Amino acid sequence: MDFFHVVIDTSMLRQMHFQHPDFERLLLRSRKGLLKIYIPHIVLEEERTYLLTKLVENVERIHATLKKVTEGMLAMLTQSLPRPTLDIWTKEELARNSKEIFDKIVTENKIEVLAISEAHTTNAWKRYFDCASPFNPDQPREIRRQDIPDSWILEAALDLKGKQGRLCALVADGKLTQALKDQGFEIYENVESLIGAVESANTVLPINPPAPAEPVPLNQLRSQAFQDVDLIVLGVNEVLRSPAKDELFATLERVGIDRAIAEHEARTLVLSGVFKDTGQHLIPTNAVQAAQAADSEVVQLVLLRGL
């Protein structure tokens, strides 16, 4: 069995954010121990501060809108009304919480953050002044400066050399791609191709048992095709965060679950009080029970096969 060490760069994390379905598929395999995800500190901070900036801009827009309707010409129409109050987060609260959220994601998904060391800094600047990879010596220095973060990412990734297993990189930046390839990393431009390689290296046995060759006894009228489907419906629904029912059943059908049986079991779970059917979604009535189903071995095998 091959073990995969996977470095993720800034360009890829920007395309494939933490709540992206593809990234969730990768995180699932990280939690199961089929691969190890490494994110350089500079990559994680670039993503966190990028999202934080967008969030702060929206919060400030809310403040500006409130000011616009309580001051100036528009305020004339609200003079007799109680002055509204705005209980919303400060920049400091948002920044602090963003760090806590990112720390939680890293911990829960067994991601290793590659810290920037003094050696990384020294080597990264040396690459810059020497016009070494990932810098392009044919570009003006002003343009080359844009690749300084990539130089740090490269130096952090080089710390993984010597680990047993396959060194891989999810990267969408041309110059960094070549630099990592020159250092012996397998390059993947999307999650699909990486997961395909992981699946090829780690065979998973099918969960659906073969159909019985002979008629089953009367006390076993419920065929093997129904085995664990109720658990799978509950668990996969939880992993996908209660998607639209059509999306849920299409996903189950894609991984080999008979759609008619899955829909039947879902209706049974509604009648049993396990689900509340909103018409468009199936909402678990017991969050703990749903989480246990999602973590069960049979559900994890289904996810590894098709998600």
PDB file of C-alpha atoms in Angstrom:
ATOM      1  CA  MET A   1       0.000   0.000   0.000  1.00  0.00           C
ATOM      2  CA  ASP A   2       1.392   3.396  -1.013  1.00  0.00           C
ATOM      3  CA  PHE A   3       1.123   6.296   1.393  1.00  0.00           C
ATOM      4  CA  PHE A   4       0.625   9.747  -0.123  1.00  0.00           C
ATOM      5  CA  HIS A   5       2.183  12.940   1.248  1.00  0.00           C
ATOM      6  CA  VAL A   6       0.287  15.819  -0.378  1.00  0.00           C
ATOM      7  CA  VAL A   7       1.373  19.476  -0.375  1.00  0.00           C
ATOM      8  CA  ILE A   8      -1.254  22.078  -1.306  1.00  0.00           C
ATOM      9  CA  ASP A   9      -0.269  25.472  -2.704  1.00  0.00           C
ATOM     10  CA  THR A  10      -2.034  28.841  -2.570  1.00  0.00           C
ATOM     11  CA  SER A  11      -3.486  28.737  -6.084  1.00  0.00           C
ATOM     12  CA  MET A  12      -5.071  25.344  -5.474  1.00  0.00           C
ATOM     13  CA  LEU A  13      -6.468  26.229  -2.038  1.00  0.00           C
ATOM     14  CA  ARG A  14      -8.023  29.370  -3.535  1.00  0.00           C
ATOM     15  CA  GLN A  15      -9.789  27.288  -6.192  1.00  0.00           C
ATOM     16  CA  MET A  16     -10.663  24.438  -3.830  1.00  0.00           C
ATOM     17  CA  HIS A  17     -11.659  26.095  -0.544  1.00  0.00           C
ATOM     18  CA  PHE A  18     -12.311  24.155   2.659  1.00  0.00           C
ATOM     19  CA  GLN A  19     -16.059  23.787   2.005  1.00  0.00           C
ATOM     20  CA  HIS A  20     -15.634  22.725  -1.627  1.00  0.00           C
ATOM     21  CA  PRO A  21     -16.983  19.190  -2.278  1.00  0.00           C
ATOM     22  CA  ASP A  22     -13.691  18.128  -3.849  1.00  0.00           C
ATOM     23  CA  PHE A  23     -11.733  19.282  -0.824  1.00  0.00           C
ATOM     24  CA  GLU A  24     -14.116  17.403   1.474  1.00  0.00           C
ATOM     25  CA  ARG A  25     -13.352  14.235  -0.485  1.00  0.00           C
ATOM     26  CA  LEU A  26      -9.660  14.821   0.129  1.00  0.00           C
ATOM     27  CA  LEU A  27     -10.197  15.573   3.821  1.00  0.00           C
ATOM     28  CA  LEU A  28     -12.164  12.362   4.204  1.00  0.00           C
ATOM     29  CA  ARG A  29      -9.157  10.351   3.069  1.00  0.00           C
ATOM     30  CA  SER A  30      -6.929  12.366   5.367  1.00  0.00           C
ATOM     31  CA  ARG A  31      -9.154  11.535   8.338  1.00  0.00           C
ATOM     32  CA  LYS A  32      -9.081   7.863   7.330  1.00  0.00           C
ATOM     33  CA  GLY A  33      -5.273   7.902   7.218  1.00  0.00           C
ATOM     34  CA  LEU A  34      -4.933   7.088   3.494  1.00  0.00           C
ATOM     35  CA  LEU A  35      -2.907  10.226   2.870  1.00  0.00           C
ATOM     36  CA  LYS A  36      -1.336  13.133   4.736  1.00  0.00           C
ATOM     37  CA  ILE A  37      -2.119  16.730   3.807  1.00  0.00           C
ATOM     38  CA  TYR A  38       0.531  19.403   4.303  1.00  0.00           C
ATOM     39  CA  ILE A  39      -0.250  23.108   3.955  1.00  0.00           C
ATOM     40  CA  PRO A  40       2.623  25.594   4.272  1.00  0.00           C
ATOM     41  CA  HIS A  41       1.925  28.276   6.887  1.00  0.00           C
ATOM     42  CA  ILE A  42       2.133  31.028   4.271  1.00  0.00           C
ATOM     43  CA  VAL A  43      -0.535  29.274   2.162  1.00  0.00           C
ATOM     44  CA  LEU A  44      -2.888  28.876   5.112  1.00  0.00           C
ATOM     45  CA  GLU A  45      -2.430  32.513   6.180  1.00  0.00           C
ATOM     46  CA  GLU A  46      -2.923  33.821   2.653  1.00  0.00           C
ATOM     47  CA  GLU A  47      -6.241  31.983   2.442  1.00  0.00           C
ATOM     48  CA  ARG A  48      -7.369  32.963   5.945  1.00  0.00           C
ATOM     49  CA  THR A  49      -6.543  36.663   5.499  1.00  0.00           C
ATOM     50  CA  TYR A  50      -8.073  36.691   2.008  1.00  0.00           C
ATOM     51  CA  LEU A  51     -11.381  35.377   3.366  1.00  0.00           C
ATOM     52  CA  LEU A  52     -11.142  37.626   6.423  1.00  0.00           C
ATOM     53  CA  THR A  53     -10.693  40.694   4.235  1.00  0.00           C
ATOM     54  CA  LYS A  54     -13.799  39.797   2.230  1.00  0.00           C
ATOM     55  CA  LEU A  55     -15.781  39.263   5.432  1.00  0.00           C
ATOM     56  CA  VAL A  56     -14.647  42.551   6.972  1.00  0.00           C
ATOM     57  CA  GLU A  57     -15.598  44.377   3.765  1.00  0.00           C
ATOM     58  CA  ASN A  58     -19.130  43.026   4.005  1.00  0.00           C
ATOM     59  CA  VAL A  59     -19.417  43.900   7.702  1.00  0.00           C
ATOM     60  CA  GLU A  60     -18.191  47.435   7.019  1.00  0.00           C
ATOM     61  CA  ARG A  61     -20.745  47.702   4.232  1.00  0.00           C
ATOM     62  CA  ILE A  62     -23.460  46.889   6.765  1.00  0.00           C
ATOM     63  CA  HIS A  63     -22.191  49.654   9.056  1.00  0.00           C
ATOM     64  CA  ALA A  64     -22.080  52.112   6.136  1.00  0.00           C
ATOM     65  CA  THR A  65     -25.626  51.242   5.124  1.00  0.00           C
ATOM     66  CA  LEU A  66     -26.915  51.822   8.648  1.00  0.00           C
ATOM     67  CA  LYS A  67     -25.148  55.159   8.786  1.00  0.00           C
ATOM     68  CA  LYS A  68     -26.659  56.141   5.452  1.00  0.00           C
ATOM     69  CA  VAL A  69     -30.234  55.573   6.663  1.00  0.00           C
ATOM     70  CA  THR A  70     -29.762  57.233  10.075  1.00  0.00           C
ATOM     71  CA  GLU A  71     -27.840  60.330   8.990  1.00  0.00           C
ATOM     72  CA  GLY A  72     -28.234  62.913   6.246  1.00  0.00           C
ATOM     73  CA  MET A  73     -31.166  63.314   3.943  1.00  0.00           C
ATOM     74  CA  LEU A  74     -32.619  59.830   4.371  1.00  0.00           C
ATOM     75  CA  ALA A  75     -32.687  60.235   8.147  1.00  0.00           C
ATOM     76  CA  MET A  76     -35.443  62.824   7.702  1.00  0.00           C
ATOM     77  CA  LEU A  77     -37.891  59.983   7.088  1.00  0.00           C
ATOM     78  CA  THR A  78     -36.851  58.079  10.236  1.00  0.00           C
ATOM     79  CA  GLN A  79     -36.841  60.935  12.760  1.00  0.00           C
ATOM     80  CA  SER A  80     -39.882  59.667  14.683  1.00  0.00           C
ATOM     81  CA  LEU A  81     -38.647  56.079  14.774  1.00  0.00           C
ATOM     82  CA  PRO A  82     -36.430  54.516  17.468  1.00  0.00           C
ATOM     83  CA  ARG A  83     -32.776  54.678  16.509  1.00  0.00           C
ATOM     84  CA  PRO A  84     -31.729  51.176  15.402  1.00  0.00           C
ATOM     85  CA  THR A  85     -28.866  49.377  17.079  1.00  0.00           C
ATOM     86  CA  LEU A  86     -26.410  47.109  15.368  1.00  0.00           C
ATOM     87  CA  ASP A  87     -25.007  44.155  17.275  1.00  0.00           C
ATOM     88  CA  ILE A  88     -22.396  42.835  14.883  1.00  0.00           C
ATOM     89  CA  TRP A  89     -18.822  41.642  15.132  1.00  0.00           C
ATOM     90  CA  THR A  90     -15.745  43.819  15.373  1.00  0.00           C
ATOM     91  CA  LYS A  91     -12.657  43.366  13.200  1.00  0.00           C
ATOM     92  CA  GLU A  92     -10.799  42.003  16.200  1.00  0.00           C
ATOM     93  CA  GLU A  93     -13.516  39.413  16.906  1.00  0.00           C
ATOM     94  CA  LEU A  94     -13.572  38.323  13.282  1.00  0.00           C
ATOM     95  CA  ALA A  95      -9.784  37.974  13.130  1.00  0.00           C
ATOM     96  CA  ARG A  96      -9.621  36.000  16.371  1.00  0.00           C
ATOM     97  CA  ASN A  97     -12.447  33.705  15.341  1.00  0.00           C
ATOM     98  CA  SER A  98     -10.961  33.107  11.894  1.00  0.00           C
ATOM     99  CA  LYS A  99      -7.792  31.767  13.522  1.00  0.00           C
ATOM    100  CA  GLU A 100      -9.810  29.502  15.802  1.00  0.00           C
ATOM    101  CA  ILE A 101     -11.820  28.154  12.863  1.00  0.00           C
ATOM    102  CA  PHE A 102      -8.712  27.437  10.782  1.00  0.00           C
ATOM    103  CA  ASP A 103      -7.013  25.766  13.760  1.00  0.00           C
ATOM    104  CA  LYS A 104     -10.071  23.559  14.219  1.00  0.00           C
ATOM    105  CA  ILE A 105     -10.119  22.559  10.542  1.00  0.00           C
ATOM    106  CA  VAL A 106      -6.431  21.691  10.665  1.00  0.00           C
ATOM    107  CA  THR A 107      -6.799  19.595  13.816  1.00  0.00           C
ATOM    108  CA  GLU A 108      -9.995  17.740  12.874  1.00  0.00           C
ATOM    109  CA  ASN A 109      -8.698  16.791   9.443  1.00  0.00           C
ATOM    110  CA  LYS A 110      -5.188  15.797  10.562  1.00  0.00           C
ATOM    111  CA  ILE A 111      -3.551  18.449   8.392  1.00  0.00           C
ATOM    112  CA  GLU A 112       0.071  19.315   9.121  1.00  0.00           C
ATOM    113  CA  VAL A 113       0.983  22.983   8.802  1.00  0.00           C
ATOM    114  CA  LEU A 114       4.527  23.507   7.541  1.00  0.00           C
ATOM    115  CA  ALA A 115       5.902  26.369   9.608  1.00  0.00           C
ATOM    116  CA  ILE A 116       8.278  28.947   8.096  1.00  0.00           C
ATOM    117  CA  SER A 117      11.723  28.442   9.572  1.00  0.00           C
ATOM    118  CA  GLU A 118      14.761  30.687   9.505  1.00  0.00           C
ATOM    119  CA  ALA A 119      16.353  28.293   7.023  1.00  0.00           C
ATOM    120  CA  HIS A 120      13.303  28.567   4.745  1.00  0.00           C
ATOM    121  CA  THR A 121      13.582  32.348   4.794  1.00  0.00           C
ATOM    122  CA  THR A 122      17.299  32.336   4.047  1.00  0.00           C
ATOM    123  CA  ASN A 123      16.958  29.826   1.215  1.00  0.00           C
ATOM    124  CA  ALA A 124      13.897  31.533  -0.262  1.00  0.00           C
ATOM    125  CA  TRP A 125      15.683  34.885  -0.479  1.00  0.00           C
ATOM    126  CA  LYS A 126      18.773  33.200  -1.917  1.00  0.00           C
ATOM    127  CA  ARG A 127      16.604  31.713  -4.655  1.00  0.00           C
ATOM    128  CA  TYR A 128      15.233  35.182  -5.366  1.00  0.00           C
ATOM    129  CA  PHE A 129      18.627  36.886  -5.642  1.00  0.00           C
ATOM    130  CA  ASP A 130      20.105  33.971  -7.613  1.00  0.00           C
ATOM    131  CA  CYS A 131      17.060  33.870  -9.942  1.00  0.00           C
ATOM    132  CA  ALA A 132      16.761  30.155  -9.163  1.00  0.00           C
ATOM    133  CA  SER A 133      13.557  28.123  -9.481  1.00  0.00           C
ATOM    134  CA  PRO A 134      10.695  29.049  -9.092  1.00  0.00           C
ATOM    135  CA  PHE A 135      11.878  32.473 -10.277  1.00  0.00           C
ATOM    136  CA  ASN A 136      12.165  33.247 -13.973  1.00  0.00           C
ATOM    137  CA  PRO A 137      15.502  35.005 -14.686  1.00  0.00           C
ATOM    138  CA  ASP A 138      14.078  36.465 -17.904  1.00  0.00           C
ATOM    139  CA  GLN A 139      11.491  38.496 -15.995  1.00  0.00           C
ATOM    140  CA  PRO A 140      12.163  41.959 -14.530  1.00  0.00           C
ATOM    141  CA  ARG A 141      12.873  41.962 -10.804  1.00  0.00           C
ATOM    142  CA  GLU A 142       9.586  43.765 -10.109  1.00  0.00           C
ATOM    143  CA  ILE A 143       7.706  40.844 -11.653  1.00  0.00           C
ATOM    144  CA  ARG A 144       9.885  38.202 -10.017  1.00  0.00           C
ATOM    145  CA  ARG A 145       8.999  39.578  -6.574  1.00  0.00           C
ATOM    146  CA  GLN A 146       5.487  38.223  -7.033  1.00  0.00           C
ATOM    147  CA  ASP A 147       6.917  34.693  -6.764  1.00  0.00           C
ATOM    148  CA  ILE A 148       8.591  35.177  -3.367  1.00  0.00           C
ATOM    149  CA  PRO A 149       5.712  33.388  -1.536  1.00  0.00           C
ATOM    150  CA  ASP A 150       6.122  30.433  -3.923  1.00  0.00           C
ATOM    151  CA  SER A 151       9.793  30.282  -3.009  1.00  0.00           C
ATOM    152  CA  TRP A 152       8.821  29.889   0.660  1.00  0.00           C
ATOM    153  CA  ILE A 153       6.257  27.234  -0.264  1.00  0.00           C
ATOM    154  CA  LEU A 154       8.913  25.325  -2.192  1.00  0.00           C
ATOM    155  CA  GLU A 155      11.346  25.449   0.722  1.00  0.00           C
ATOM    156  CA  ALA A 156       8.666  24.190   3.116  1.00  0.00           C
ATOM    157  CA  ALA A 157       7.758  21.349   0.749  1.00  0.00           C
ATOM    158  CA  LEU A 158      11.397  20.263   0.497  1.00  0.00           C
ATOM    159  CA  ASP A 159      11.282  19.364   4.200  1.00  0.00           C
ATOM    160  CA  LEU A 160       9.152  16.363   3.213  1.00  0.00           C
ATOM    161  CA  LYS A 161      11.868  14.793   1.094  1.00  0.00           C
ATOM    162  CA  GLY A 162      13.041  11.609   2.717  1.00  0.00           C
ATOM    163  CA  LYS A 163       9.609  10.605   4.003  1.00  0.00           C
ATOM    164  CA  GLN A 164       8.519   7.110   3.073  1.00  0.00           C
ATOM    165  CA  GLY A 165       5.790   7.031   0.466  1.00  0.00           C
ATOM    166  CA  ARG A 166       4.889   9.187  -2.525  1.00  0.00           C
ATOM    167  CA  LEU A 167       5.566  12.923  -2.472  1.00  0.00           C
ATOM    168  CA  CYS A 168       2.722  14.730  -4.247  1.00  0.00           C
ATOM    169  CA  ALA A 169       1.602  18.301  -4.801  1.00  0.00           C
ATOM    170  CA  LEU A 170      -1.796  19.770  -5.637  1.00  0.00           C
ATOM    171  CA  VAL A 171      -0.700  22.878  -7.476  1.00  0.00           C
ATOM    172  CA  ALA A 172      -2.086  25.162 -10.164  1.00  0.00           C
ATOM    173  CA  ASP A 173       0.848  27.580 -10.474  1.00  0.00           C
ATOM    174  CA  GLY A 174       3.043  26.994 -13.522  1.00  0.00           C
ATOM    175  CA  LYS A 175       6.458  27.990 -12.183  1.00  0.00           C
ATOM    176  CA  LEU A 176       5.925  26.325  -8.812  1.00  0.00           C
ATOM    177  CA  THR A 177       4.649  23.216 -10.590  1.00  0.00           C
ATOM    178  CA  GLN A 178       7.895  22.880 -12.490  1.00  0.00           C
ATOM    179  CA  ALA A 179      10.003  23.625  -9.418  1.00  0.00           C
ATOM    180  CA  LEU A 180       8.262  20.875  -7.405  1.00  0.00           C
ATOM    181  CA  LYS A 181       8.434  18.444 -10.308  1.00  0.00           C
ATOM    182  CA  ASP A 182      12.186  19.056 -10.580  1.00  0.00           C
ATOM    183  CA  GLN A 183      12.439  18.084  -6.898  1.00  0.00           C
ATOM    184  CA  GLY A 184      10.731  14.741  -7.492  1.00  0.00           C
ATOM    185  CA  PHE A 185       7.135  15.580  -6.510  1.00  0.00           C
ATOM    186  CA  GLU A 186       4.230  13.986  -8.374  1.00  0.00           C
ATOM    187  CA  ILE A 187       2.098  16.860  -9.657  1.00  0.00           C
ATOM    188  CA  TYR A 188      -1.701  16.777  -9.630  1.00  0.00           C
ATOM    189  CA  GLU A 189      -3.774  19.582 -11.102  1.00  0.00           C
ATOM    190  CA  ASN A 190      -7.072  18.446  -9.595  1.00  0.00           C
ATOM    191  CA  VAL A 191      -8.431  16.330  -6.758  1.00  0.00           C
ATOM    192  CA  GLU A 192     -10.029  13.794  -9.101  1.00  0.00           C
ATOM    193  CA  SER A 193      -6.707  12.636 -10.519  1.00  0.00           C
ATOM    194  CA  LEU A 194      -5.101  12.494  -7.060  1.00  0.00           C
ATOM    195  CA  ILE A 195      -7.952  10.475  -5.573  1.00  0.00           C
ATOM    196  CA  GLY A 196      -7.774   8.147  -8.565  1.00  0.00           C
ATOM    197  CA  ALA A 197      -4.112   7.490  -7.797  1.00  0.00           C
ATOM    198  CA  VAL A 198      -4.892   6.924  -4.110  1.00  0.00           C
ATOM    199  CA  GLU A 199      -7.708   4.514  -4.951  1.00  0.00           C
ATOM    200  CA  SER A 200      -5.505   2.583  -7.378  1.00  0.00           C
ATOM    201  CA  ALA A 201      -2.865   2.208  -4.689  1.00  0.00           C
ATOM    202  CA  ASN A 202      -5.328   1.249  -1.947  1.00  0.00           C
ATOM    203  CA  THR A 203      -7.828  -1.379  -3.057  1.00  0.00           C
ATOM    204  CA  VAL A 204     -11.166  -1.230  -1.275  1.00  0.00           C
ATOM    205  CA  LEU A 205     -13.397  -4.299  -1.287  1.00  0.00           C
ATOM    206  CA  PRO A 206     -16.983  -3.773  -2.512  1.00  0.00           C
ATOM    207  CA  ILE A 207     -19.568  -3.506   0.250  1.00  0.00           C
ATOM    208  CA  ASN A 208     -22.462  -5.019  -1.688  1.00  0.00           C
ATOM    209  CA  PRO A 209     -22.515  -8.829  -1.228  1.00  0.00           C
ATOM    210  CA  PRO A 210     -23.420 -10.959  -4.257  1.00  0.00           C
ATOM    211  CA  ALA A 211     -27.074 -11.822  -4.765  1.00  0.00           C
ATOM    212  CA  PRO A 212     -28.028 -15.189  -3.290  1.00  0.00           C
ATOM    213  CA  ALA A 213     -28.067 -18.030  -5.796  1.00  0.00           C
ATOM    214  CA  GLU A 214     -31.001 -19.756  -4.083  1.00  0.00           C
ATOM    215  CA  PRO A 215     -34.299 -18.456  -2.665  1.00  0.00           C
ATOM    216  CA  VAL A 216     -33.862 -17.097   0.840  1.00  0.00           C
ATOM    217  CA  PRO A 217     -35.766 -18.582   3.816  1.00  0.00           C
ATOM    218  CA  LEU A 218     -39.058 -16.979   4.804  1.00  0.00           C
ATOM    219  CA  ASN A 219     -37.447 -15.364   7.843  1.00  0.00           C
ATOM    220  CA  GLN A 220     -35.029 -13.583   5.495  1.00  0.00           C
ATOM    221  CA  LEU A 221     -37.462 -12.086   2.988  1.00  0.00           C
ATOM    222  CA  ARG A 222     -35.688  -8.740   3.153  1.00  0.00           C
ATOM    223  CA  SER A 223     -32.976  -9.302   0.539  1.00  0.00           C
ATOM    224  CA  GLN A 224     -29.263  -8.587   0.893  1.00  0.00           C
ATOM    225  CA  ALA A 225     -29.763  -5.546  -1.346  1.00  0.00           C
ATOM    226  CA  PHE A 226     -31.329  -3.788   1.676  1.00  0.00           C
ATOM    227  CA  GLN A 227     -28.405  -4.555   3.992  1.00  0.00           C
ATOM    228  CA  ASP A 228     -27.111  -1.405   5.716  1.00  0.00           C
ATOM    229  CA  VAL A 229     -28.837   0.886   3.187  1.00  0.00           C
ATOM    230  CA  ASP A 230     -30.733   2.708   5.961  1.00  0.00           C
ATOM    231  CA  LEU A 231     -27.411   3.338   7.754  1.00  0.00           C
ATOM    232  CA  ILE A 232     -25.779   4.425   4.489  1.00  0.00           C
ATOM    233  CA  VAL A 233     -28.620   6.863   3.694  1.00  0.00           C
ATOM    234  CA  LEU A 234     -28.377   8.438   7.152  1.00  0.00           C
ATOM    235  CA  GLY A 235     -24.564   8.587   7.152  1.00  0.00           C
ATOM    236  CA  VAL A 236     -24.056   9.899   3.610  1.00  0.00           C
ATOM    237  CA  ASN A 237     -26.805  12.486   4.126  1.00  0.00           C
ATOM    238  CA  GLU A 238     -24.897  13.704   7.185  1.00  0.00           C
ATOM    239  CA  VAL A 239     -21.519  13.840   5.379  1.00  0.00           C
ATOM    240  CA  LEU A 240     -23.087  15.820   2.522  1.00  0.00           C
ATOM    241  CA  ARG A 241     -24.760  18.148   5.072  1.00  0.00           C
ATOM    242  CA  SER A 242     -28.369  17.274   4.141  1.00  0.00           C
ATOM    243  CA  PRO A 243     -28.225  18.011   0.408  1.00  0.00           C
ATOM    244  CA  ALA A 244     -31.278  18.149  -1.842  1.00  0.00           C
ATOM    245  CA  LYS A 245     -32.876  14.704  -1.886  1.00  0.00           C
ATOM    246  CA  ASP A 246     -32.302  14.268  -5.596  1.00  0.00           C
ATOM    247  CA  GLU A 247     -28.583  14.973  -5.097  1.00  0.00           C
ATOM    248  CA  LEU A 248     -28.417  12.514  -2.199  1.00  0.00           C
ATOM    249  CA  PHE A 249     -30.074   9.673  -4.113  1.00  0.00           C
ATOM    250  CA  ALA A 250     -28.052  10.401  -7.266  1.00  0.00           C
ATOM    251  CA  THR A 251     -24.856  10.175  -5.198  1.00  0.00           C
ATOM    252  CA  LEU A 252     -25.937   6.879  -3.651  1.00  0.00           C
ATOM    253  CA  GLU A 253     -26.866   5.526  -7.072  1.00  0.00           C
ATOM    254  CA  ARG A 254     -23.427   6.507  -8.375  1.00  0.00           C
ATOM    255  CA  VAL A 255     -21.722   4.364  -5.726  1.00  0.00           C
ATOM    256  CA  GLY A 256     -23.837   1.303  -6.478  1.00  0.00           C
ATOM    257  CA  ILE A 257     -26.849   1.691  -4.159  1.00  0.00           C
ATOM    258  CA  ASP A 258     -30.170   0.882  -5.827  1.00  0.00           C
ATOM    259  CA  ARG A 259     -32.012   4.201  -5.939  1.00  0.00           C
ATOM    260  CA  ALA A 260     -35.456   2.687  -5.406  1.00  0.00           C
ATOM    261  CA  ILE A 261     -34.219   0.895  -2.292  1.00  0.00           C
ATOM    262  CA  ALA A 262     -32.442   4.025  -1.017  1.00  0.00           C
ATOM    263  CA  GLU A 263     -35.612   6.099  -1.447  1.00  0.00           C
ATOM    264  CA  HIS A 264     -37.645   3.376   0.265  1.00  0.00           C
ATOM    265  CA  GLU A 265     -35.262   3.274   3.225  1.00  0.00           C
ATOM    266  CA  ALA A 266     -35.316   7.069   3.455  1.00  0.00           C
ATOM    267  CA  ARG A 267     -39.114   7.043   3.691  1.00  0.00           C
ATOM    268  CA  THR A 268     -38.873   4.346   6.371  1.00  0.00           C
ATOM    269  CA  LEU A 269     -36.438   6.508   8.334  1.00  0.00           C
ATOM    270  CA  VAL A 270     -38.888   9.407   8.091  1.00  0.00           C
ATOM    271  CA  LEU A 271     -41.697   7.183   9.427  1.00  0.00           C
ATOM    272  CA  SER A 272     -39.362   6.006  12.195  1.00  0.00           C
ATOM    273  CA  GLY A 273     -38.666   9.596  13.227  1.00  0.00           C
ATOM    274  CA  VAL A 274     -34.977   9.452  12.302  1.00  0.00           C
ATOM    275  CA  PHE A 275     -35.471  12.034   9.528  1.00  0.00           C
ATOM    276  CA  LYS A 276     -37.726  15.032   9.127  1.00  0.00           C
ATOM    277  CA  ASP A 277     -38.706  15.405   5.463  1.00  0.00           C
ATOM    278  CA  THR A 278     -38.919  19.092   4.490  1.00  0.00           C
ATOM    279  CA  GLY A 279     -39.923  18.217   0.951  1.00  0.00           C
ATOM    280  CA  GLN A 280     -36.521  19.072  -0.495  1.00  0.00           C
ATOM    281  CA  HIS A 281     -34.164  17.806   2.209  1.00  0.00           C
ATOM    282  CA  LEU A 282     -33.917  15.090   4.851  1.00  0.00           C
ATOM    283  CA  ILE A 283     -33.011  16.616   8.215  1.00  0.00           C
ATOM    284  CA  PRO A 284     -31.755  14.262  10.965  1.00  0.00           C
ATOM    285  CA  THR A 285     -33.731  14.553  14.187  1.00  0.00           C
ATOM    286  CA  ASN A 286     -30.786  13.349  16.275  1.00  0.00           C
ATOM    287  CA  ALA A 287     -27.445  14.979  15.427  1.00  0.00           C
ATOM    288  CA  VAL A 288     -25.417  12.527  17.525  1.00  0.00           C
ATOM    289  CA  GLN A 289     -27.001   9.535  15.834  1.00  0.00           C
ATOM    290  CA  ALA A 290     -26.373  11.035  12.375  1.00  0.00           C
ATOM    291  CA  ALA A 291     -22.725  11.741  13.219  1.00  0.00           C
ATOM    292  CA  GLN A 292     -22.257   8.153  14.428  1.00  0.00           C
ATOM    293  CA  ALA A 293     -23.706   6.864  11.171  1.00  0.00           C
ATOM    294  CA  ALA A 294     -21.356   9.096   9.161  1.00  0.00           C
ATOM    295  CA  ASP A 295     -18.357   7.699  11.054  1.00  0.00           C
ATOM    296  CA  SER A 296     -19.431   4.049  10.714  1.00  0.00           C
ATOM    297  CA  GLU A 297     -17.180   1.736   8.725  1.00  0.00           C
ATOM    298  CA  VAL A 298     -19.828   0.838   6.144  1.00  0.00           C
ATOM    299  CA  VAL A 299     -20.499   4.516   5.348  1.00  0.00           C
ATOM    300  CA  GLN A 300     -16.786   5.346   5.194  1.00  0.00           C
ATOM    301  CA  LEU A 301     -16.285   2.528   2.676  1.00  0.00           C
ATOM    302  CA  VAL A 302     -19.089   3.917   0.518  1.00  0.00           C
ATOM    303  CA  LEU A 303     -17.525   7.380   0.627  1.00  0.00           C
ATOM    304  CA  LEU A 304     -14.095   6.057  -0.281  1.00  0.00           C
ATOM    305  CA  ARG A 305     -15.558   4.230  -3.262  1.00  0.00           C
ATOM    306  CA  GLY A 306     -17.449   7.037  -4.876  1.00  0.00           C
ATOM    307  CA  LEU A 307     -16.975  10.502  -3.312  1.00  0.00           C
TER     308      LEU A 307
END
